GROMACS .gro file of C-alpha atoms in nm:
model
  341
    1UNK     CA    1   9.840  10.417  17.075
    2UNK     CA    2   9.814  10.774  16.950
    3UNK     CA    3  10.072  10.900  16.697
    4UNK     CA    4  10.145  11.175  16.952
    5UNK     CA    5  10.285  10.914  17.190
    6UNK     CA    6  10.572  10.861  16.945
    7UNK     CA    7  10.647  11.234  16.948
    8UNK     CA    8  10.700  11.287  17.320
    9UNK     CA    9  10.349  11.334  17.455
   10UNK     CA   10  10.345  11.331  17.835
   11UNK     CA   11  10.124  11.448  18.121
   12UNK     CA   12  10.278  11.796  18.115
   13UNK     CA   13  10.147  11.866  17.765
   14UNK     CA   14   9.810  11.708  17.839
   15UNK     CA   15   9.776  11.940  18.138
   16UNK     CA   16   9.870  12.244  17.927
   17UNK     CA   17   9.620  12.138  17.661
   18UNK     CA   18   9.339  12.114  17.919
   19UNK     CA   19   9.365  12.492  17.962
   20UNK     CA   20   9.230  12.537  17.608
   21UNK     CA   21   8.893  12.478  17.449
   22UNK     CA   22   8.793  12.116  17.393
   23UNK     CA   23   8.713  12.213  17.035
   24UNK     CA   24   9.084  12.260  16.967
   25UNK     CA   25   9.328  11.990  16.857
   26UNK     CA   26   9.656  11.912  17.033
   27UNK     CA   27   9.953  11.874  16.799
   28UNK     CA   28  10.331  11.891  16.778
   29UNK     CA   29  10.512  12.076  16.499
   30UNK     CA   30  10.736  11.842  16.300
   31UNK     CA   31  10.842  12.072  16.015
   32UNK     CA   32  10.806  12.442  15.935
   33UNK     CA   33  10.784  12.621  15.600
   34UNK     CA   34  10.705  12.985  15.533
   35UNK     CA   35  10.357  13.050  15.666
   36UNK     CA   36  10.277  12.679  15.690
   37UNK     CA   37  10.387  12.382  15.894
   38UNK     CA   38  10.333  12.009  15.934
   39UNK     CA   39  10.209  11.888  16.271
   40UNK     CA   40  10.129  11.548  16.414
   41UNK     CA   41   9.789  11.499  16.578
   42UNK     CA   42   9.592  11.204  16.713
   43UNK     CA   43   9.488  11.142  16.354
   44UNK     CA   44   9.836  11.163  16.204
   45UNK     CA   45  10.034  11.438  16.031
   46UNK     CA   46   9.835  11.732  15.893
   47UNK     CA   47   9.922  12.048  15.699
   48UNK     CA   48   9.855  12.371  15.888
   49UNK     CA   49   9.863  12.744  15.829
   50UNK     CA   50  10.015  12.984  16.077
   51UNK     CA   51  10.343  13.153  16.163
   52UNK     CA   52  10.572  13.201  16.465
   53UNK     CA   53  10.606  12.831  16.528
   54UNK     CA   54  10.923  12.626  16.553
   55UNK     CA   55  10.993  12.259  16.500
   56UNK     CA   56  10.931  12.086  16.831
   57UNK     CA   57  10.659  12.325  16.948
   58UNK     CA   58  10.345  12.185  17.105
   59UNK     CA   59  10.045  12.374  16.970
   60UNK     CA   60   9.669  12.383  16.963
   61UNK     CA   61   9.502  12.383  16.624
   62UNK     CA   62   9.170  12.520  16.509
   63UNK     CA   63   9.009  12.254  16.286
   64UNK     CA   64   8.833  12.372  15.974
   65UNK     CA   65   8.639  12.185  15.708
   66UNK     CA   66   8.804  11.868  15.588
   67UNK     CA   67   9.171  11.831  15.683
   68UNK     CA   68   9.249  12.202  15.700
   69UNK     CA   69   9.392  12.334  16.027
   70UNK     CA   70   9.504  12.676  16.143
   71UNK     CA   71   9.727  12.763  16.437
   72UNK     CA   72   9.536  12.853  16.752
   73UNK     CA   73   9.811  12.884  17.015
   74UNK     CA   74  10.169  12.779  17.091
   75UNK     CA   75  10.193  12.611  17.429
   76UNK     CA   76  10.466  12.756  17.659
   77UNK     CA   77  10.803  12.606  17.570
   78UNK     CA   78  10.987  12.407  17.833
   79UNK     CA   79  11.321  12.449  17.657
   80UNK     CA   80  11.449  12.609  17.336
   81UNK     CA   81  11.774  12.623  17.141
   82UNK     CA   82  11.819  12.992  17.060
   83UNK     CA   83  12.103  13.170  16.889
   84UNK     CA   84  12.161  13.541  16.850
   85UNK     CA   85  12.128  13.670  16.497
   86UNK     CA   86  12.426  13.785  16.300
   87UNK     CA   87  12.464  14.151  16.220
   88UNK     CA   88  12.321  14.452  16.397
   89UNK     CA   89  11.970  14.324  16.477
   90UNK     CA   90  11.875  14.198  16.822
   91UNK     CA   91  11.651  13.919  16.700
   92UNK     CA   92  11.702  13.560  16.812
   93UNK     CA   93  11.646  13.249  16.608
   94UNK     CA   94  11.485  12.945  16.769
   95UNK     CA   95  11.646  12.634  16.623
   96UNK     CA   96  11.437  12.381  16.812
   97UNK     CA   97  11.177  12.379  17.089
   98UNK     CA   98  11.111  12.146  17.380
   99UNK     CA   99  11.433  11.949  17.346
  100UNK     CA  100  11.565  11.731  17.629
  101UNK     CA  101  11.909  11.637  17.493
  102UNK     CA  102  12.130  11.844  17.263
  103UNK     CA  103  12.393  11.644  17.075
  104UNK     CA  104  12.685  11.854  16.950
  105UNK     CA  105  12.864  11.682  16.662
  106UNK     CA  106  13.239  11.712  16.605
  107UNK     CA  107  13.387  11.540  16.299
  108UNK     CA  108  13.717  11.359  16.349
  109UNK     CA  109  13.817  11.408  15.985
  110UNK     CA  110  13.831  11.789  16.003
  111UNK     CA  111  14.061  12.029  16.187
  112UNK     CA  112  13.963  12.054  16.552
  113UNK     CA  113  13.838  12.402  16.646
  114UNK     CA  114  13.807  12.400  17.025
  115UNK     CA  115  13.667  12.753  17.030
  116UNK     CA  116  13.380  12.641  16.809
  117UNK     CA  117  13.323  12.333  17.025
  118UNK     CA  118  13.297  12.555  17.335
  119UNK     CA  119  13.055  12.785  17.155
  120UNK     CA  120  12.824  12.497  17.060
  121UNK     CA  121  12.844  12.354  17.411
  122UNK     CA  122  12.744  12.695  17.549
  123UNK     CA  123  12.449  12.707  17.308
  124UNK     CA  124  12.346  12.359  17.422
  125UNK     CA  125  12.364  12.448  17.793
  126UNK     CA  126  12.161  12.763  17.724
  127UNK     CA  127  11.877  12.561  17.571
  128UNK     CA  128  11.775  12.405  17.900
  129UNK     CA  129  11.848  12.059  17.762
  130UNK     CA  130  12.138  11.831  17.853
  131UNK     CA  131  12.441  11.855  17.622
  132UNK     CA  132  12.613  11.545  17.484
  133UNK     CA  133  12.915  11.567  17.254
  134UNK     CA  134  12.943  11.311  16.974
  135UNK     CA  135  13.273  11.265  16.792
  136UNK     CA  136  13.166  11.143  16.449
  137UNK     CA  137  13.348  10.964  16.166
  138UNK     CA  138  13.598  10.805  16.404
  139UNK     CA  139  13.680  10.551  16.132
  140UNK     CA  140  13.796  10.818  15.884
  141UNK     CA  141  14.022  11.036  16.094
  142UNK     CA  142  14.165  11.099  16.437
  143UNK     CA  143  14.085  11.362  16.694
  144UNK     CA  144  14.246  11.450  17.025
  145UNK     CA  145  13.976  11.332  17.265
  146UNK     CA  146  14.176  11.454  17.564
  147UNK     CA  147  14.164  11.812  17.434
  148UNK     CA  148  13.791  11.781  17.367
  149UNK     CA  149  13.726  11.651  17.718
  150UNK     CA  150  13.916  11.949  17.858
  151UNK     CA  151  13.699  12.183  17.647
  152UNK     CA  152  13.373  12.021  17.759
  153UNK     CA  153  13.384  11.963  18.137
  154UNK     CA  154  13.075  11.794  18.274
  155UNK     CA  155  12.961  11.687  17.926
  156UNK     CA  156  12.935  11.324  17.817
  157UNK     CA  157  13.161  11.260  17.516
  158UNK     CA  158  13.097  10.961  17.286
  159UNK     CA  159  13.308  10.851  16.990
  160UNK     CA  160  13.092  10.715  16.707
  161UNK     CA  161  13.101  10.578  16.355
  162UNK     CA  162  12.786  10.575  16.146
  163UNK     CA  163  12.959  10.345  15.895
  164UNK     CA  164  13.052  10.067  16.138
  165UNK     CA  165  12.783  10.174  16.392
  166UNK     CA  166  13.055  10.174  16.655
  167UNK     CA  167  12.961  10.377  16.961
  168UNK     CA  168  12.598  10.428  16.850
  169UNK     CA  169  12.455  10.209  17.127
  170UNK     CA  170  12.671  10.386  17.385
  171UNK     CA  171  12.553  10.726  17.259
  172UNK     CA  172  12.189  10.617  17.260
  173UNK     CA  173  12.222  10.523  17.626
  174UNK     CA  174  12.289  10.888  17.710
  175UNK     CA  175  11.993  11.030  17.515
  176UNK     CA  176  11.658  11.124  17.663
  177UNK     CA  177  11.328  11.250  17.522
  178UNK     CA  178  11.353  11.484  17.224
  179UNK     CA  179  11.709  11.484  17.091
  180UNK     CA  180  11.842  11.773  16.880
  181UNK     CA  181  12.151  11.735  16.662
  182UNK     CA  182  12.352  12.055  16.616
  183UNK     CA  183  12.688  12.130  16.462
  184UNK     CA  184  12.857  12.283  16.159
  185UNK     CA  185  12.802  12.152  15.806
  186UNK     CA  186  13.001  11.841  15.737
  187UNK     CA  187  13.017  11.735  16.101
  188UNK     CA  188  12.810  11.424  16.035
  189UNK     CA  189  12.479  11.528  16.195
  190UNK     CA  190  12.248  11.376  15.936
  191UNK     CA  191  12.455  11.060  15.897
  192UNK     CA  192  12.454  11.017  16.273
  193UNK     CA  193  12.080  11.082  16.277
  194UNK     CA  194  12.023  10.809  16.020
  195UNK     CA  195  12.235  10.569  16.226
  196UNK     CA  196  12.022  10.642  16.532
  197UNK     CA  197  11.707  10.593  16.326
  198UNK     CA  198  11.837  10.277  16.162
  199UNK     CA  199  11.738  10.413  15.821
  200UNK     CA  200  11.782  10.702  15.579
  201UNK     CA  201  11.533  10.965  15.688
  202UNK     CA  202  11.781  11.253  15.653
  203UNK     CA  203  11.966  11.352  15.336
  204UNK     CA  204  12.345  11.335  15.358
  205UNK     CA  205  12.636  11.455  15.147
  206UNK     CA  206  13.012  11.443  15.134
  207UNK     CA  207  13.237  11.721  15.258
  208UNK     CA  208  13.442  11.926  15.011
  209UNK     CA  209  13.795  11.800  14.963
  210UNK     CA  210  13.934  12.153  14.942
  211UNK     CA  211  13.844  12.272  15.290
  212UNK     CA  212  13.668  11.984  15.462
  213UNK     CA  213  13.348  12.185  15.495
  214UNK     CA  214  13.014  12.021  15.439
  215UNK     CA  215  12.748  12.087  15.181
  216UNK     CA  216  12.415  12.189  15.332
  217UNK     CA  217  12.225  11.864  15.285
  218UNK     CA  218  11.978  11.942  15.566
  219UNK     CA  219  11.770  12.244  15.472
  220UNK     CA  220  11.482  12.204  15.717
  221UNK     CA  221  11.456  12.127  16.085
  222UNK     CA  222  11.255  11.807  16.102
  223UNK     CA  223  11.122  11.598  16.389
  224UNK     CA  224  11.129  11.219  16.345
  225UNK     CA  225  11.039  10.956  16.608
  226UNK     CA  226  11.261  10.657  16.693
  227UNK     CA  227  10.994  10.404  16.800
  228UNK     CA  228  11.245  10.139  16.911
  229UNK     CA  229  11.398  10.368  17.174
  230UNK     CA  230  11.110  10.603  17.250
  231UNK     CA  231  11.323  10.901  17.144
  232UNK     CA  232  11.229  11.183  16.907
  233UNK     CA  233  11.505  11.313  16.680
  234UNK     CA  234  11.544  11.669  16.553
  235UNK     CA  235  11.800  11.724  16.276
  236UNK     CA  236  11.907  12.081  16.202
  237UNK     CA  237  12.088  12.249  15.911
  238UNK     CA  238  12.458  12.316  15.961
  239UNK     CA  239  12.526  12.646  16.137
  240UNK     CA  240  12.779  12.890  15.993
  241UNK     CA  241  12.756  13.114  16.298
  242UNK     CA  242  12.648  13.061  16.657
  243UNK     CA  243  12.570  13.381  16.845
  244UNK     CA  244  12.534  13.369  17.222
  245UNK     CA  245  12.262  13.578  17.387
  246UNK     CA  246  12.110  13.586  17.733
  247UNK     CA  247  12.324  13.291  17.835
  248UNK     CA  248  12.550  13.400  18.120
  249UNK     CA  249  12.452  13.087  18.311
  250UNK     CA  250  12.519  12.882  17.999
  251UNK     CA  251  12.869  13.029  17.969
  252UNK     CA  252  12.925  12.944  18.335
  253UNK     CA  253  12.814  12.586  18.272
  254UNK     CA  254  13.028  12.546  17.961
  255UNK     CA  255  13.331  12.684  18.149
  256UNK     CA  256  13.258  12.526  18.484
  257UNK     CA  257  13.630  12.460  18.539
  258UNK     CA  258  13.704  12.833  18.523
  259UNK     CA  259  13.403  12.915  18.741
  260UNK     CA  260  13.529  12.673  19.006
  261UNK     CA  261  13.874  12.835  18.997
  262UNK     CA  262  13.717  13.183  19.014
  263UNK     CA  263  13.550  13.090  19.343
  264UNK     CA  264  13.901  13.057  19.490
  265UNK     CA  265  14.017  13.404  19.385
  266UNK     CA  266  14.111  13.648  19.663
  267UNK     CA  267  13.860  13.907  19.542
  268UNK     CA  268  13.497  13.826  19.470
  269UNK     CA  269  13.488  14.065  19.173
  270UNK     CA  270  13.816  13.939  19.025
  271UNK     CA  271  13.829  13.997  18.648
  272UNK     CA  272  14.115  13.747  18.605
  273UNK     CA  273  14.336  14.006  18.439
  274UNK     CA  274  14.617  14.117  18.674
  275UNK     CA  275  14.460  14.092  19.020
  276UNK     CA  276  14.674  13.948  19.300
  277UNK     CA  277  14.556  13.616  19.435
  278UNK     CA  278  14.376  13.522  19.113
  279UNK     CA  279  14.330  13.145  19.111
  280UNK     CA  280  14.243  13.147  18.740
  281UNK     CA  281  14.569  13.314  18.635
  282UNK     CA  282  14.758  13.086  18.873
  283UNK     CA  283  14.608  12.787  18.691
  284UNK     CA  284  14.724  12.932  18.358
  285UNK     CA  285  15.077  12.983  18.496
  286UNK     CA  286  15.077  12.624  18.625
  287UNK     CA  287  14.969  12.488  18.286
  288UNK     CA  288  14.639  12.361  18.424
  289UNK     CA  289  14.436  12.602  18.209
  290UNK     CA  290  14.520  12.727  17.861
  291UNK     CA  291  14.531  13.093  17.765
  292UNK     CA  292  14.317  13.000  17.465
  293UNK     CA  293  14.032  12.865  17.681
  294UNK     CA  294  14.045  13.160  17.920
  295UNK     CA  295  14.041  13.398  17.622
  296UNK     CA  296  13.736  13.229  17.472
  297UNK     CA  297  13.560  13.239  17.810
  298UNK     CA  298  13.613  13.616  17.823
  299UNK     CA  299  13.504  13.652  17.461
  300UNK     CA  300  13.175  13.467  17.512
  301UNK     CA  301  13.098  13.665  17.828
  302UNK     CA  302  13.154  13.992  17.639
  303UNK     CA  303  12.948  13.873  17.345
  304UNK     CA  304  12.665  13.764  17.572
  305UNK     CA  305  12.668  14.098  17.757
  306UNK     CA  306  12.659  14.293  17.431
  307UNK     CA  307  12.383  14.080  17.277
  308UNK     CA  308  12.178  14.101  17.597
  309UNK     CA  309  12.209  14.481  17.604
  310UNK     CA  310  12.086  14.496  17.243
  311UNK     CA  311  11.792  14.276  17.333
  312UNK     CA  312  11.708  14.488  17.641
  313UNK     CA  313  11.726  14.807  17.433
  314UNK     CA  314  11.492  14.655  17.177
  315UNK     CA  315  11.248  14.552  17.451
  316UNK     CA  316  11.252  14.906  17.592
  317UNK     CA  317  11.189  15.054  17.246
  318UNK     CA  318  10.899  14.816  17.186
  319UNK     CA  319  10.750  14.909  17.524
  320UNK     CA  320  10.786  15.278  17.437
  321UNK     CA  321  10.614  15.228  17.102
  322UNK     CA  322  10.333  15.039  17.276
  323UNK     CA  323  10.292  15.323  17.528
  324UNK     CA  324  10.280  15.582  17.249
  325UNK     CA  325  10.016  15.385  17.062
  326UNK     CA  326   9.801  15.354  17.376
  327UNK     CA  327   9.840  15.728  17.447
  328UNK     CA  328   9.743  15.813  17.089
  329UNK     CA  329   9.432  15.594  17.110
  330UNK     CA  330   9.330  15.754  17.438
  331UNK     CA  331   9.370  16.105  17.294
  332UNK     CA  332   9.146  16.012  17.002
  333UNK     CA  333   8.891  15.866  17.241
  334UNK     CA  334   8.890  16.179  17.460
  335UNK     CA  335   8.864  16.404  17.154
  336UNK     CA  336   8.566  16.207  17.027
  337UNK     CA  337   8.398  16.238  17.368
  338UNK     CA  338   8.465  16.611  17.379
  339UNK     CA  339   8.705  16.581  17.670
  340UNK     CA  340   9.043  16.747  17.687
  341UNK     CA  341   9.336  16.540  17.806
   0.00000   0.00000   0.00000
């Protein structure tokens, strides 16, 4: 069996690889550093040079003398976990590529932030993978599972303990393919990852007593196979911020309860503010929907619209720069040929 079989190789990637030269080498990126990355091939893990790759990418490599490889091409991604950058730039950051399941971790020993949970769930839906919510450390604290279920409609929620291994088998039963773990620092991602692996592949650390926040024990995104289950695990560093971009459908999925209510509103373009016959506001008045959840729904929609407009403006500017460069080259060419343009 090829090492690639343990990292999610299937017919889709073999078909994509057939579009490239037979002299190239098929590989999957397992860890990325600046300007270099580790990738698994038929011969095992090799060190490669090249940029613009992400952990989880399937790539083709150009073999050189010895065990030296350079990046040839990144195969089209099936899915990707992307967050909008903080600040004024319109760049996005890819946290993981070609993931099938996205596990959002929520620690039971820290204060429950439902707005953050909804934000992570939205990010997970936007990836193209299937979200699963894991309540971690259930032996060291308590969390209101009913409130979490209300904040994550349509998402499987599992309560787990990496110490007693309680709930791990149940969680594993809901995982498919390449599994990404995402969540804030201190939410138990790496500890949960080790429990799924049955070992200690990922570094872990305690949370600070002062504020319950975690120390950043995971500093790289790393892909590790779980041979006993056929899964591939991707651990990620804790995220201080989660920006939403280009994910209107993801917001709709994360807030499917509100979307279902909105379909019952009297007006198709109801903004759920003061309109008569608004089913969403009626649900709030009846106590079936909280003002907090409706407010966060509006907030994420606004944030997504703003981030998308920044991205579109950047795309237009890049296209304009490309057009100007082409025009400049043509003018030089015409001048050299003695033609006036």
